[in-house]
C-alpha cells in the first residue's frame, strides 16, 4: 500500500515535471508566442469580417449574430490548433533537441507523461483562446452579446478538451513513425475534425455522410454548446445535451489515445526510430 | 550510498542477481535501400548474440569501431530499443518485461549532451529529475551540489545550454545522470569530441564516481587508454559480436600483444582506427 502511494506520488511529481518543462519553454520562447498570437488574431479577423462584407454587398443577415458565430468557430479552431501542436511536440520537439531518449528512459509512466503535457496544453490554450475572444469581440468589433453566459461556455470547452487531448495523443504518435512529415499531419487532423463539425456553419448544411462523422466528433458538441451559451444565454443544465456526448467521447478517446501512443512507442523501439546518433 | 540508491536496491527481488546480465542479445535494423529498389529493405545486424555479466560495483569498458554496436547495446539496456533475441537483466529485472524497474536503476550519458538548448542547466536538470519522482524541494540543494561536483562553474548555472561549450554540456549531462543516483551507469563515449583537458576532467570524474558511489559502470569508448585506465575488464565488440571481456592484461596475453591496440587488431583482424567502410555510407548525417 505504501509502495503504491509512493509510486503515485512519484508519478504526480513526474507529471509536474512535464508542466515545469513546458513552463520554462514558454518563458524562453514568449516572443514567438506573441508573434504567433498576432497571426491568430489576423486570421480570426479575416473570418469575422466576412459577415460585414456580406452585409456591405447587400446581403441580409444579423451581422452581430453572424460575427459572433464566426468568432466562436475561429476561436475553437485556434484552440484546437494549440492543443494539437503541444501534443505533437511531445515527440517532435524532443526529438529535435535530442532529449527524447532521456524522457523515454525515465521511470515516469506514459500516461502521466501525456497527462502533464495535456494539462499544460489545456491551461495554455485556454488562456490564449480567452484572450483571442476578448481581443476580437470587445476591442475590435465591440460585439453586443448581452445574453452571453461565459462560464457555461468555458465549461463546455474544458470538457471538450478531454476528447481533444485523446485525439491529440493519437496524432502525436505520427512524428514517432515519420520524423520528417509526422507533424504536418496534425494540421490535417485539425482541419478534418473542424470541417465536419460545423466550424463556421450549421452541421445541417453538410452532405449527409459528413453529418454522420459530425455525430462522433467532439468539436461538434463543443461548438454547439459554446454557441448556445454565448448567443442564446443557455445555462449548464440546458447544455447537458452537449456535455454528455463530450464526456462519453472523452471517456473513450483518452484510453484509446494512450493505447495508440504506446503502440507507436513500441514500434519506434523495435525499429530504432526514437533517435539515432552516437 | 544515497537513500535513493539504497531504496532502489532494497526493492530488488533477487539481491544476489548480477548488476548486468546479458544473454545472447541480438538486434538488427531494417533500412530502406533505394539502390535495391523503391521498397527494398536491407537488414543490418547491430548486435549478434552478445553475452556477458557484470558484478555490482564493477566497471567494464566496451571497445569497438564505428558501427560495431556499442550504442545499440546501451540503448537496449536503457529500454530504448526492444531486442530481437536474447535477454538482458539489470539486477534481475528484465529490460523488456520489467522496464519500469530497470528505468529506475539505470541512467545514461551519451556522445551528444542532448538538452533543451534555450533552457539553462539548472532548468534542464530540474524538470528531468521530476521524471524520477524527485520534488523541487529535494533537488533545490542537490542540483547545485552535483553541478559543483562535476566542476561546473556556479555563475553559469542560469545561462542557456546553447552558450556553453561541448565540454561544459557534457559535464551537465554527467550531472543529469548522477542526479537520479543510478545503480547502473551507462556511458556511451562520454569523452568523444572533447578537448584534451575536458576529456581528462570527465575521466577524472568517472574515476571519482567509481570510488565514491556504489555504481556499476558500462563504458563504451573509442579510446583505448580510457578503457584501460578506467575499467577492470575490457570487452571487444566487433560487428555486433562481443569477442572477449577480460582484464586488459589478460587480453594482451591472450593475443600475445604488447598494447591493447595490437590485441584489438589480433582479435578483429582490423586496425582500431579504420572505419567499417560498409557502415559509413548509411550513417548519413548521423555522427
Ligand atoms: N536506429 C537505427 N536505425 C537503423 N540502423 C541503426 C540504428 N542504430 C544503429 N544502427 C546500425 O546498427 C549498427 C550499429 O550501430 P551503433 O550505433 O550501435 O554503433 P556504435 O558502435 O555505437 O558506433 P559509433 O562508434 O559510430 O557510435 C550500425 O551499422 C548502424 O548503422
Ligand atoms: Mg555509438
XYZ file of C-alpha atoms and ligand atoms in Angstrom:
597
model
C 0.000 0.000 0.000
C 2.751 2.386 0.995
C 4.646 1.438 -2.133
C 1.590 2.161 -4.280
C 1.106 5.577 -2.689
C 4.781 6.368 -3.043
C 4.592 5.374 -6.652
C 1.550 7.546 -7.248
C 3.323 10.472 -5.669
C 6.346 9.924 -7.893
C 4.050 9.816 -10.914
C 2.387 13.090 -9.956
C 5.765 14.714 -9.389
C 6.746 13.446 -12.835
C 3.647 14.913 -14.475
C 4.504 18.143 -12.672
C 7.926 17.929 -14.284
C 6.330 17.885 -17.712
C 4.359 21.002 -16.833
C 7.515 22.604 -15.458
C 9.414 21.850 -18.655
C 6.676 23.442 -20.730
C 6.577 26.466 -18.492
C 10.318 27.004 -18.976
C 9.980 26.627 -22.723
C 7.054 29.009 -22.897
C 9.043 31.533 -20.919
C 12.015 31.227 -23.278
C 10.006 31.456 -26.449
C 7.478 34.017 -25.240
C 8.118 36.488 -28.073
C 7.432 33.820 -30.641
C 4.166 33.201 -28.898
C 3.327 36.878 -29.064
C 4.115 36.931 -32.766
C 2.036 33.873 -33.308
C -0.826 35.392 -31.372
C -0.792 38.362 -33.736
C -1.067 35.927 -36.595
C -4.003 34.180 -34.936
C -5.773 37.482 -34.366
C -5.270 38.450 -38.000
C -6.541 35.095 -39.127
C -9.592 35.343 -36.918
C -10.355 38.859 -38.135
C -10.323 37.796 -41.778
C -13.024 35.297 -40.952
C -15.174 37.532 -38.802
C -15.032 40.341 -41.378
C -16.794 38.052 -43.823
C -20.057 38.854 -42.059
C -19.507 42.578 -42.521
C -18.548 42.010 -46.115
C -21.773 40.207 -46.866
C -23.798 42.998 -45.347
C -21.866 45.656 -47.257
C -22.507 43.915 -50.555
C -26.231 43.869 -49.952
C -26.782 40.545 -48.241
C -29.266 40.487 -45.437
C -28.245 38.894 -42.178
C -27.984 39.600 -38.493
C -24.433 40.905 -38.603
C -23.857 40.824 -34.893
C -25.029 37.275 -34.522
C -23.170 36.007 -37.588
C -19.972 37.669 -36.446
C -20.260 36.052 -33.049
C -20.936 32.674 -34.640
C -17.876 33.019 -36.851
C -15.759 34.278 -33.992
C -16.599 31.257 -31.864
C -15.653 28.986 -34.753
C -12.348 30.770 -35.233
C -11.520 30.689 -31.517
C -12.219 26.956 -31.307
C -10.109 26.478 -34.418
C -7.212 28.333 -32.810
C -7.675 26.490 -29.526
C -7.605 23.105 -31.174
C -4.520 24.167 -33.097
C -2.712 24.952 -29.858
C -3.706 21.684 -28.196
C -2.666 19.580 -31.149
C 0.548 21.452 -31.603
C 1.519 20.922 -27.996
C 0.795 17.229 -28.136
C 2.552 16.747 -31.446
C 5.535 18.411 -29.865
C 5.640 15.781 -27.135
C 7.663 13.838 -29.620
C 8.669 16.235 -32.360
C 10.365 18.911 -30.306
C 12.130 16.480 -28.033
C 13.416 14.579 -30.985
C 14.780 17.761 -32.448
C 16.523 18.697 -29.220
C 17.677 15.122 -28.690
C 16.100 14.845 -25.255
C 13.529 12.279 -26.308
C 15.639 9.300 -25.309
C 16.165 10.713 -21.849
C 12.453 11.298 -21.439
C 11.531 7.850 -22.675
C 14.049 6.083 -20.464
C 12.796 7.794 -17.302
C 10.568 5.765 -14.956
C 7.605 8.130 -15.498
C 4.648 6.258 -16.981
C 3.489 7.287 -20.414
C 0.013 8.013 -19.061
C 1.287 10.621 -16.628
C 3.775 11.983 -19.122
C 0.983 12.650 -21.592
C -1.306 13.863 -18.817
C 1.253 16.504 -17.863
C 1.545 17.506 -21.473
C -2.247 17.652 -21.822
C -2.826 19.678 -18.678
C -0.320 22.289 -19.709
C -1.686 22.419 -23.235
C -5.224 22.964 -21.935
C -4.188 25.661 -19.472
C -2.102 27.497 -22.011
C -4.657 27.025 -24.783
C -7.499 28.361 -22.626
C -5.589 31.492 -21.751
C -4.845 32.092 -25.407
C -8.390 31.315 -26.513
C -9.982 33.621 -23.948
C -7.563 36.366 -24.841
C -8.261 35.902 -28.524
C -12.008 36.012 -27.960
C -11.826 39.152 -25.856
C -9.496 40.996 -28.217
C -11.703 40.288 -31.221
C -15.111 40.579 -29.580
C -14.563 43.672 -27.483
C -11.529 45.528 -28.751
C -12.025 45.120 -32.481
C -15.708 44.734 -33.083
C -17.474 45.748 -29.869
C -19.936 42.928 -30.465
C -23.089 43.194 -28.471
C -23.779 39.868 -26.820
C -25.825 40.839 -23.769
C -27.251 37.361 -23.172
C -23.879 35.606 -23.190
C -23.170 33.209 -20.349
C -19.415 32.806 -20.285
C -18.979 30.301 -17.515
C -21.070 27.549 -19.162
C -19.206 28.205 -22.429
C -15.931 27.791 -20.570
C -17.087 24.532 -19.005
C -18.045 23.143 -22.406
C -14.612 23.999 -23.784
C -12.832 22.393 -20.837
C -14.894 19.216 -21.048
C -14.362 19.051 -24.800
C -10.628 19.372 -24.198
C -10.534 15.878 -22.714
C -11.588 14.397 -26.041
C -9.314 16.753 -27.951
C -6.367 15.584 -25.857
C -7.255 11.958 -26.558
C -7.273 12.636 -30.284
C -4.086 14.669 -29.933
C -2.359 11.700 -28.280
C -3.180 9.569 -31.284
C -1.800 12.266 -33.549
C 1.348 12.772 -31.524
C 2.463 9.274 -32.378
C 2.904 10.253 -36.017
C 6.263 12.007 -35.558
C 7.482 8.791 -33.942
C 6.709 6.901 -37.101
C 7.651 9.586 -39.588
C 10.117 12.058 -38.102
C 10.068 14.295 -41.164
C 6.400 14.655 -42.045
C 4.527 13.429 -38.992
C 3.997 16.872 -37.516
C 2.221 18.268 -40.540
C -0.426 15.607 -40.228
C -1.579 17.376 -37.075
C -2.960 20.145 -39.257
C -4.761 17.576 -41.351
C -6.461 16.225 -38.251
C -7.369 19.690 -37.009
C -8.866 20.717 -40.339
C -10.760 17.480 -40.888
C -12.186 17.490 -37.408
C -13.476 21.028 -37.678
C -14.822 20.916 -41.201
C -17.242 18.142 -40.302
C -18.160 19.782 -37.011
C -19.675 22.958 -38.384
C -16.926 25.355 -37.536
C -18.414 28.353 -39.401
C -21.834 26.993 -40.383
C -24.529 24.688 -39.066
C -23.791 20.980 -39.436
C -27.083 20.625 -41.313
C -25.611 22.235 -44.442
C -23.118 19.375 -44.801
C -23.609 16.351 -47.035
C -25.187 13.504 -45.157
C -22.069 11.373 -44.800
C -20.244 14.282 -43.205
C -23.116 14.760 -40.798
C -22.605 11.203 -39.652
C -18.970 11.888 -38.872
C -20.037 15.070 -37.112
C -22.007 12.964 -34.644
C -18.845 11.365 -33.263
C -16.698 14.484 -33.442
C -16.261 16.209 -30.092
C -15.830 19.535 -31.860
C -19.478 19.403 -32.988
C -20.726 19.400 -29.418
C -18.130 21.909 -28.306
C -19.121 24.422 -30.981
C -22.816 23.826 -30.437
C -22.599 24.176 -26.672
C -20.460 27.291 -26.736
C -22.756 28.971 -29.258
C -25.817 28.169 -27.190
C -24.176 29.612 -24.090
C -22.920 32.763 -25.750
C -25.626 33.544 -28.288
C -28.671 32.186 -26.505
C -27.506 32.537 -22.927
C -28.194 28.944 -22.032
C -27.030 27.609 -18.683
C -25.228 24.433 -17.778
C -28.323 22.306 -17.331
C -29.572 23.217 -20.789
C -26.158 22.326 -22.174
C -26.279 18.796 -20.819
C -27.233 17.521 -24.288
C -23.801 18.671 -25.447
C -21.906 17.803 -22.294
C -22.765 14.126 -22.031
C -21.612 13.244 -25.554
C -18.385 15.128 -24.819
C -17.849 13.187 -21.614
C -18.589 9.934 -23.398
C -16.205 10.661 -26.281
C -13.574 11.769 -23.791
C -14.037 8.582 -21.807
C -13.302 6.556 -24.916
C -10.692 8.716 -26.594
C -8.247 9.086 -23.701
C -7.587 5.352 -23.208
C -7.635 4.871 -26.957
C -5.151 7.701 -27.438
C -2.872 6.270 -24.797
C -3.077 2.829 -26.339
C -2.243 4.165 -29.801
C 0.668 6.154 -28.410
C 2.069 3.133 -26.631
C 1.772 1.061 -29.762
C 3.686 3.743 -31.611
C 6.317 3.781 -28.907
C 6.737 0.008 -29.182
C 7.066 0.329 -32.929
C 9.694 3.049 -32.566
C 11.655 0.990 -30.074
C 11.567 -2.059 -32.259
C 12.771 -0.238 -35.344
C 15.125 2.268 -33.794
C 13.094 5.360 -34.659
C 13.339 7.230 -31.390
C 16.589 8.793 -32.280
C 19.718 7.600 -33.778
C 23.038 9.165 -33.165
C 26.140 8.217 -31.296
C 25.408 5.364 -0.980
C 22.405 7.666 -1.153
C 18.986 6.852 0.221
C 17.525 6.613 -3.231
C 20.097 4.062 -4.283
C 19.541 2.147 -1.100
C 15.782 2.140 -1.630
C 16.207 1.083 -5.224
C 18.408 -1.824 -4.306
C 16.144 -2.917 -1.492
C 13.303 -3.037 -3.960
C 15.174 -5.679 -5.889
C 13.654 -9.091 -5.697
C 16.884 -11.003 -6.137
C 19.653 -9.340 -4.251
C 22.181 -11.803 -5.498
C 21.457 -11.161 -9.176
C 24.364 -9.704 -11.143
C 24.215 -5.978 -11.878
C 24.053 -6.610 -15.598
C 23.257 -9.946 -17.130
C 23.153 -10.059 -20.915
C 22.408 -13.320 -22.653
C 22.589 -13.942 -26.359
C 21.307 -10.463 -27.102
C 20.611 -9.664 -30.756
C 19.297 -6.686 -32.621
C 19.008 -5.922 -36.285
C 17.706 -2.900 -38.111
C 15.907 -2.607 -41.384
C 16.751 0.304 -43.582
C 15.226 1.296 -46.849
C 17.701 0.849 -49.655
C 16.971 2.896 -52.751
C 19.703 1.181 -54.698
C 17.905 -2.130 -54.450
C 14.541 -0.698 -55.432
C 11.785 1.547 -54.250
C 10.501 -0.543 -51.396
C 13.521 -2.730 -50.817
C 14.932 -3.049 -47.335
C 18.321 -4.095 -46.194
C 18.951 -5.790 -42.905
C 21.820 -4.736 -40.787
C 22.888 -6.732 -37.810
C 23.796 -4.405 -34.966
C 24.213 -6.963 -32.188
C 24.743 -10.627 -32.752
C 24.408 -12.980 -29.790
C 26.130 -10.846 -27.172
C 26.514 -12.356 -23.691
C 28.289 -11.043 -20.611
C 27.664 -10.297 -16.957
C 28.819 -7.510 -14.694
C 29.066 -7.679 -10.948
C 27.825 -4.906 -8.734
C 30.394 -2.120 -8.458
C 32.338 -3.277 -11.476
C 33.416 -1.085 -14.389
C 33.545 -2.688 -17.805
C 34.687 -0.898 -20.946
C 33.475 -1.938 -24.380
C 35.796 -1.100 -27.237
C 34.548 -1.057 -30.778
C 34.812 0.773 -34.040
C 32.102 2.959 -35.522
C 29.055 0.863 -36.159
C 30.175 -2.076 -34.049
C 27.008 -1.919 -31.952
C 28.101 -0.112 -28.787
C 25.268 2.386 -28.727
C 22.771 -0.302 -29.642
C 23.858 -2.264 -26.584
C 23.493 0.782 -24.352
C 20.055 1.554 -25.792
C 18.869 -1.993 -25.233
C 19.974 -1.802 -21.616
C 18.233 1.529 -21.128
C 14.914 0.236 -22.571
C 15.099 2.499 -25.619
C 15.186 -0.412 -28.037
C 13.490 -3.780 -27.977
C 15.771 -6.760 -28.621
C 15.094 -9.212 -31.437
C 16.501 -12.119 -29.495
C 18.093 -12.995 -26.191
C 17.594 -11.168 -22.934
C 19.127 -8.557 -20.699
C 18.589 -8.067 -16.996
C 19.575 -5.306 -14.627
C 19.753 -6.636 -11.082
C 17.375 -9.392 -12.051
C 14.884 -7.106 -13.832
C 14.271 -7.906 -17.465
C 14.649 -4.860 -19.717
C 11.512 -5.722 -21.681
C 9.099 -7.252 -19.182
C 10.157 -5.150 -16.245
C 11.150 -1.955 -17.999
C 9.790 0.369 -15.303
C 12.028 -1.152 -12.640
C 15.028 -1.042 -14.967
C 14.433 2.627 -15.706
C 14.628 3.461 -12.058
C 18.003 1.740 -11.799
C 19.869 2.989 -14.856
C 20.881 6.288 -16.315
C 22.972 7.160 -19.254
C 25.378 9.676 -20.719
C 25.833 9.657 -24.481
C 28.103 11.358 -27.002
C 25.643 14.130 -27.557
C 24.697 16.069 -24.460
C 21.030 16.461 -25.601
C 19.338 19.265 -23.711
C 16.750 21.923 -24.381
C 19.180 24.448 -25.725
C 17.354 27.591 -24.696
C 16.903 26.391 -21.150
C 19.577 26.701 -18.510
C 21.421 23.789 -16.980
C 19.517 24.027 -13.707
C 16.199 24.110 -15.555
C 17.168 21.116 -17.653
C 18.241 19.157 -14.595
C 15.213 20.321 -12.648
C 12.490 19.047 -14.917
C 14.442 15.872 -15.734
C 14.748 14.902 -12.075
C 10.967 15.246 -11.629
C 10.564 12.380 -14.068
C 12.332 10.304 -11.443
C 9.944 11.441 -8.757
C 12.264 13.990 -7.154
C 10.467 17.097 -5.913
C 11.859 20.595 -6.303
C 12.460 20.665 -2.578
C 14.681 17.626 -2.880
C 16.634 18.992 -5.813
C 16.977 22.609 -4.724
C 20.247 21.897 -2.969
C 21.140 18.719 -4.788
C 21.396 20.240 -8.274
C 23.903 22.960 -7.362
C 25.788 20.392 -5.324
C 26.069 17.898 -8.173
C 26.897 20.603 -10.706
C 29.633 21.681 -8.332
C 30.979 18.168 -8.141
C 31.307 17.787 -11.892
C 33.200 21.074 -11.928
C 30.520 23.254 -13.462
C 31.047 26.940 -12.621
C 28.226 28.152 -10.318
C 27.835 31.506 -12.052
C 26.871 29.846 -15.320
C 24.005 27.796 -13.964
C 21.396 30.155 -15.365
C 22.919 30.514 -18.803
C 21.125 28.759 -21.650
C 22.741 25.480 -22.648
C 23.471 26.745 -26.145
C 26.011 29.226 -24.826
C 28.046 26.513 -23.105
C 30.988 24.690 -24.652
C 30.756 20.994 -25.518
C 32.857 20.111 -22.504
C 30.571 22.075 -20.203
C 27.481 20.492 -21.707
C 28.949 17.065 -21.201
C 29.512 17.869 -17.547
C 25.874 18.809 -17.205
C 24.994 15.522 -18.889
C 27.046 13.689 -16.290
C 25.299 15.661 -13.570
C 21.906 14.729 -15.029
C 22.815 11.058 -14.924
C 24.159 11.201 -11.364
C 21.250 13.214 -10.047
C 18.990 10.180 -10.097
C 21.557 8.038 -8.251
C 21.636 5.270 -10.841
C 22.825 1.889 -9.671
C 23.964 1.135 -13.199
C 25.536 3.938 -15.174
C 25.767 3.583 -18.942
C 28.391 5.807 -20.510
C 28.352 5.872 -24.298
C 31.511 7.607 -25.481
C 31.284 10.293 -22.805
C 34.563 11.898 -23.824
C 34.401 11.684 -27.618
C 34.844 15.078 -29.214
C 36.071 16.807 -26.086
C 39.319 18.712 -25.997
C 42.129 17.015 -24.061
C 41.556 19.000 -20.914
C 37.801 18.453 -20.712
C 38.430 14.845 -21.531
C 40.753 14.436 -18.586
C 38.311 16.203 -16.310
C 35.466 13.944 -17.320
C 37.655 10.854 -16.935
C 38.785 12.031 -13.559
C 35.195 12.407 -12.554
C 34.274 8.935 -13.736
C 37.104 7.630 -11.612
C 35.688 9.507 -8.675
C 32.212 8.056 -9.171
C 33.770 4.628 -9.234
C 35.376 5.074 -5.880
C 32.704 7.100 -4.089
C 29.461 5.660 -5.433
C 28.244 2.160 -5.472
C 27.674 2.352 -9.221
C 28.237 -0.311 -11.772
C 29.565 1.351 -14.916
C 29.406 0.220 -18.519
C 31.682 2.448 -20.553
C 31.594 2.309 -24.349
C 34.520 4.053 -25.897
C 36.827 4.565 -28.850
C 39.640 5.457 -26.554
C 41.951 2.565 -25.718
C 43.758 4.362 -22.936
C 40.475 5.416 -21.381
C 39.246 1.835 -21.402
C 42.422 0.557 -19.867
C 42.702 3.108 -17.092
C 39.057 3.275 -16.080
C 37.819 -0.276 -16.356
C 38.508 -3.519 -14.594
C 37.604 -5.508 -17.655
C 37.674 -4.603 -21.318
C 35.386 -6.056 -23.964
C 35.964 -6.047 -27.691
C 32.851 -5.582 -29.776
C 33.280 -6.195 -33.480
C 30.431 -6.038 -35.997
C 27.927 -6.832 -33.300
C 29.880 -9.698 -31.771
C 31.480 -9.499 -28.387
C 34.800 -11.219 -28.863
C 36.110 -11.112 -25.308
C 35.558 -9.427 -21.964
C 38.650 -9.672 -19.855
C 41.048 -7.578 -17.823
C 43.302 -5.634 -20.189
C 46.335 -7.698 -19.139
C 44.584 -10.939 -19.894
C 43.507 -9.611 -23.276
C 47.042 -8.689 -24.204
C 48.343 -12.030 -23.011
C 45.691 -13.961 -24.871
C 46.517 -12.295 -28.157
C 50.245 -12.144 -27.490
C 50.201 -8.375 -27.829
C 52.090 -5.653 -26.018
C 49.415 -2.956 -26.398
C 45.653 -3.016 -26.289
C 45.655 -1.728 -29.840
C 47.578 -4.763 -31.035
C 45.270 -7.027 -29.086
C 42.305 -5.358 -30.778
C 43.913 -5.908 -34.169
C 44.676 -9.531 -33.386
C 41.138 -10.140 -32.196
C 39.291 -8.465 -35.037
C 41.782 -8.650 -37.874
C 41.349 -4.926 -38.400
C 43.147 -1.840 -37.205
C 41.357 0.008 -34.441
C 41.246 3.348 -36.194
C 39.971 2.032 -39.526
C 36.280 2.630 -40.003
C 33.904 -0.007 -41.109
C 33.523 1.078 -44.746
C 30.190 -0.518 -45.281
C 28.646 1.257 -42.368
C 29.784 4.687 -43.275
C 27.505 5.116 -46.220
C 24.303 4.804 -44.279
C 25.404 6.808 -41.331
C 24.493 9.873 -43.392
C 24.189 12.891 -41.187
C 24.378 10.872 -38.026
C 27.715 11.028 -36.336
N 18.223 3.430 -35.175
C 18.886 2.769 -36.113
N 18.333 2.550 -37.304
C 18.989 1.856 -38.239
N 20.213 1.361 -38.112
C 20.833 1.561 -36.949
C 20.200 2.270 -35.885
N 21.046 2.313 -34.844
C 22.139 1.656 -35.244
N 22.029 1.202 -36.489
C 23.022 0.413 -37.223
O 23.470 -0.610 -36.362
C 24.877 -0.729 -36.379
C 25.448 -0.479 -35.006
O 25.267 0.885 -34.675
P 25.668 1.537 -33.282
O 25.181 2.928 -33.289
O 25.239 0.647 -32.205
O 27.258 1.519 -33.372
P 28.349 2.211 -32.434
O 29.311 1.157 -32.077
O 27.704 2.958 -31.364
O 29.042 3.204 -33.447
P 29.699 4.649 -33.164
O 31.045 4.390 -32.645
O 29.741 5.264 -34.516
O 28.827 5.382 -32.228
C 25.364 0.251 -37.429
O 25.514 -0.461 -38.632
C 24.243 1.244 -37.557
O 24.189 1.750 -38.856
Mg 27.726 4.914 -30.713
